[in-house]
Amino acid sequence: MSVWAELGWRLIFGTASLVVALNYRDVAWRLHHFMANTVGVSRFLTPATVRATFGFLAVALLVELAVGLARS
């Protein structure tokens, strides 16, 4: 995969993770509700834990993207 395609993919995935972390259009609750009804998750998977997990993922991906852009 080319460098620009890889950076583009990381930008898209990081942005999507940030959207979940910021709870745009109540997406964290929708993910929690979907997993509770289909997978049968435990009570520890709440919308707050979904938002925190995706927040950490978004920060890690966007930092990795910034480092990748600085190197190229």
mmCIF file with all atom_site columns, C-alpha atoms in Angstrom:
data_model
loop_
_atom_site.group_PDB
_atom_site.id
_atom_site.type_symbol
_atom_site.label_atom_id
_atom_site.label_alt_id
_atom_site.label_comp_id
_atom_site.label_asym_id
_atom_site.label_entity_id
_atom_site.label_seq_id
_atom_site.pdbx_PDB_ins_code
_atom_site.Cartn_x
_atom_site.Cartn_y
_atom_site.Cartn_z
_atom_site.occupancy
_atom_site.B_iso_or_equiv
_atom_site.pdbx_formal_charge
_atom_site.auth_seq_id
_atom_site.auth_comp_id
_atom_site.auth_asym_id
_atom_site.auth_atom_id
_atom_site.pdbx_PDB_model_num
ATOM 1  C CA . MET A 1 1  ? 0.000   0.000   0.000  1.00 0.00 ? 1  MET A CA 1
ATOM 2  C CA . SER A 1 2  ? 1.316   3.435   -0.819 1.00 0.00 ? 2  SER A CA 1
ATOM 3  C CA . VAL A 1 3  ? 2.260   5.856   1.916  1.00 0.00 ? 3  VAL A CA 1
ATOM 4  C CA . TRP A 1 4  ? -0.517  8.310   1.039  1.00 0.00 ? 4  TRP A CA 1
ATOM 5  C CA . ALA A 1 5  ? -3.176  5.591   0.985  1.00 0.00 ? 5  ALA A CA 1
ATOM 6  C CA . GLU A 1 6  ? -2.044  4.388   4.384  1.00 0.00 ? 6  GLU A CA 1
ATOM 7  C CA . LEU A 1 7  ? -2.117  7.910   5.808  1.00 0.00 ? 7  LEU A CA 1
ATOM 8  C CA . GLY A 1 8  ? -5.548  8.480   4.269  1.00 0.00 ? 8  GLY A CA 1
ATOM 9  C CA . TRP A 1 9  ? -6.891  5.294   5.817  1.00 0.00 ? 9  TRP A CA 1
ATOM 10 C CA . ARG A 1 10 ? -5.555  6.303   9.234  1.00 0.00 ? 10 ARG A CA 1
ATOM 11 C CA . LEU A 1 11 ? -7.115  9.745   8.862  1.00 0.00 ? 11 LEU A CA 1
ATOM 12 C CA . ILE A 1 12 ? -10.512 8.250   7.997  1.00 0.00 ? 12 ILE A CA 1
ATOM 13 C CA . PHE A 1 13 ? -10.394 5.699   10.828 1.00 0.00 ? 13 PHE A CA 1
ATOM 14 C CA . GLY A 1 14 ? -9.134  8.290   13.318 1.00 0.00 ? 14 GLY A CA 1
ATOM 15 C CA . THR A 1 15 ? -11.912 10.682  12.340 1.00 0.00 ? 15 THR A CA 1
ATOM 16 C CA . ALA A 1 16 ? -14.533 7.946   12.678 1.00 0.00 ? 16 ALA A CA 1
ATOM 17 C CA . SER A 1 17 ? -13.184 7.075   16.123 1.00 0.00 ? 17 SER A CA 1
ATOM 18 C CA . LEU A 1 18 ? -13.292 10.731  17.111 1.00 0.00 ? 18 LEU A CA 1
ATOM 19 C CA . VAL A 1 19 ? -16.915 10.962  15.957 1.00 0.00 ? 19 VAL A CA 1
ATOM 20 C CA . VAL A 1 20 ? -17.839 8.066   18.249 1.00 0.00 ? 20 VAL A CA 1
ATOM 21 C CA . ALA A 1 21 ? -15.832 9.552   21.120 1.00 0.00 ? 21 ALA A CA 1
ATOM 22 C CA . LEU A 1 22 ? -17.650 12.868  20.791 1.00 0.00 ? 22 LEU A CA 1
ATOM 23 C CA . ASN A 1 23 ? -20.964 11.008  20.633 1.00 0.00 ? 23 ASN A CA 1
ATOM 24 C CA . TYR A 1 24 ? -22.146 12.589  17.404 1.00 0.00 ? 24 TYR A CA 1
ATOM 25 C CA . ARG A 1 25 ? -25.828 11.748  16.820 1.00 0.00 ? 25 ARG A CA 1
ATOM 26 C CA . ASP A 1 26 ? -25.800 9.534   19.937 1.00 0.00 ? 26 ASP A CA 1
ATOM 27 C CA . VAL A 1 27 ? -23.691 6.879   18.212 1.00 0.00 ? 27 VAL A CA 1
ATOM 28 C CA . ALA A 1 28 ? -22.174 5.572   21.474 1.00 0.00 ? 28 ALA A CA 1
ATOM 29 C CA . TRP A 1 29 ? -25.612 4.691   22.793 1.00 0.00 ? 29 TRP A CA 1
ATOM 30 C CA . ARG A 1 30 ? -26.521 3.055   19.461 1.00 0.00 ? 30 ARG A CA 1
ATOM 31 C CA . LEU A 1 31 ? -23.396 0.877   19.555 1.00 0.00 ? 31 LEU A CA 1
ATOM 32 C CA . HIS A 1 32 ? -24.095 -0.078  23.166 1.00 0.00 ? 32 HIS A CA 1
ATOM 33 C CA . HIS A 1 33 ? -27.740 -0.871  22.365 1.00 0.00 ? 33 HIS A CA 1
ATOM 34 C CA . PHE A 1 34 ? -26.793 -2.934  19.292 1.00 0.00 ? 34 PHE A CA 1
ATOM 35 C CA . MET A 1 35 ? -24.221 -4.989  21.192 1.00 0.00 ? 35 MET A CA 1
ATOM 36 C CA . ALA A 1 36 ? -26.511 -5.485  24.172 1.00 0.00 ? 36 ALA A CA 1
ATOM 37 C CA . ASN A 1 37 ? -29.282 -6.856  21.969 1.00 0.00 ? 37 ASN A CA 1
ATOM 38 C CA . THR A 1 38 ? -27.220 -9.018  19.608 1.00 0.00 ? 38 THR A CA 1
ATOM 39 C CA . VAL A 1 39 ? -24.047 -10.086 21.393 1.00 0.00 ? 39 VAL A CA 1
ATOM 40 C CA . GLY A 1 40 ? -25.289 -9.927  24.973 1.00 0.00 ? 40 GLY A CA 1
ATOM 41 C CA . VAL A 1 41 ? -22.599 -7.781  26.538 1.00 0.00 ? 41 VAL A CA 1
ATOM 42 C CA . SER A 1 42 ? -22.122 -7.338  30.240 1.00 0.00 ? 42 SER A CA 1
ATOM 43 C CA . ARG A 1 43 ? -23.097 -4.317  32.288 1.00 0.00 ? 43 ARG A CA 1
ATOM 44 C CA . PHE A 1 44 ? -19.559 -2.931  32.058 1.00 0.00 ? 44 PHE A CA 1
ATOM 45 C CA . LEU A 1 45 ? -20.018 -1.941  28.419 1.00 0.00 ? 45 LEU A CA 1
ATOM 46 C CA . THR A 1 46 ? -21.854 1.338   28.820 1.00 0.00 ? 46 THR A CA 1
ATOM 47 C CA . PRO A 1 47 ? -22.029 4.269   26.412 1.00 0.00 ? 47 PRO A CA 1
ATOM 48 C CA . ALA A 1 48 ? -19.372 5.967   28.567 1.00 0.00 ? 48 ALA A CA 1
ATOM 49 C CA . THR A 1 49 ? -16.935 3.071   28.134 1.00 0.00 ? 49 THR A CA 1
ATOM 50 C CA . VAL A 1 50 ? -17.655 3.022   24.387 1.00 0.00 ? 50 VAL A CA 1
ATOM 51 C CA . ARG A 1 51 ? -16.858 6.745   24.198 1.00 0.00 ? 51 ARG A CA 1
ATOM 52 C CA . ALA A 1 52 ? -13.697 6.388   26.317 1.00 0.00 ? 52 ALA A CA 1
ATOM 53 C CA . THR A 1 53 ? -12.410 3.445   24.273 1.00 0.00 ? 53 THR A CA 1
ATOM 54 C CA . PHE A 1 54 ? -12.969 5.188   20.971 1.00 0.00 ? 54 PHE A CA 1
ATOM 55 C CA . GLY A 1 55 ? -11.490 8.391   22.412 1.00 0.00 ? 55 GLY A CA 1
ATOM 56 C CA . PHE A 1 56 ? -8.240  6.641   23.292 1.00 0.00 ? 56 PHE A CA 1
ATOM 57 C CA . LEU A 1 57 ? -8.236  4.951   19.887 1.00 0.00 ? 57 LEU A CA 1
ATOM 58 C CA . ALA A 1 58 ? -8.818  8.267   18.108 1.00 0.00 ? 58 ALA A CA 1
ATOM 59 C CA . VAL A 1 59 ? -6.011  10.004  19.979 1.00 0.00 ? 59 VAL A CA 1
ATOM 60 C CA . ALA A 1 60 ? -3.589  7.158   19.258 1.00 0.00 ? 60 ALA A CA 1
ATOM 61 C CA . LEU A 1 61 ? -4.477  7.068   15.564 1.00 0.00 ? 61 LEU A CA 1
ATOM 62 C CA . LEU A 1 62 ? -4.320  10.820  15.070 1.00 0.00 ? 62 LEU A CA 1
ATOM 63 C CA . VAL A 1 63 ? -0.954  11.044  16.846 1.00 0.00 ? 63 VAL A CA 1
ATOM 64 C CA . GLU A 1 64 ? 0.321   8.224   14.665 1.00 0.00 ? 64 GLU A CA 1
ATOM 65 C CA . LEU A 1 65 ? -0.990  10.077  11.617 1.00 0.00 ? 65 LEU A CA 1
ATOM 66 C CA . ALA A 1 66 ? 0.770   13.286  12.660 1.00 0.00 ? 66 ALA A CA 1
ATOM 67 C CA . VAL A 1 67 ? 4.043   11.445  13.200 1.00 0.00 ? 67 VAL A CA 1
ATOM 68 C CA . GLY A 1 68 ? 3.668   9.750   9.812  1.00 0.00 ? 68 GLY A CA 1
ATOM 69 C CA . LEU A 1 69 ? 3.066   13.084  8.083  1.00 0.00 ? 69 LEU A CA 1
ATOM 70 C CA . ALA A 1 70 ? 6.074   14.617  9.834  1.00 0.00 ? 70 ALA A CA 1
ATOM 71 C CA . ARG A 1 71 ? 8.309   11.806  8.590  1.00 0.00 ? 71 ARG A CA 1
ATOM 72 C CA . SER A 1 72 ? 7.201   11.992  4.967  1.00 0.00 ? 72 SER A CA 1
#
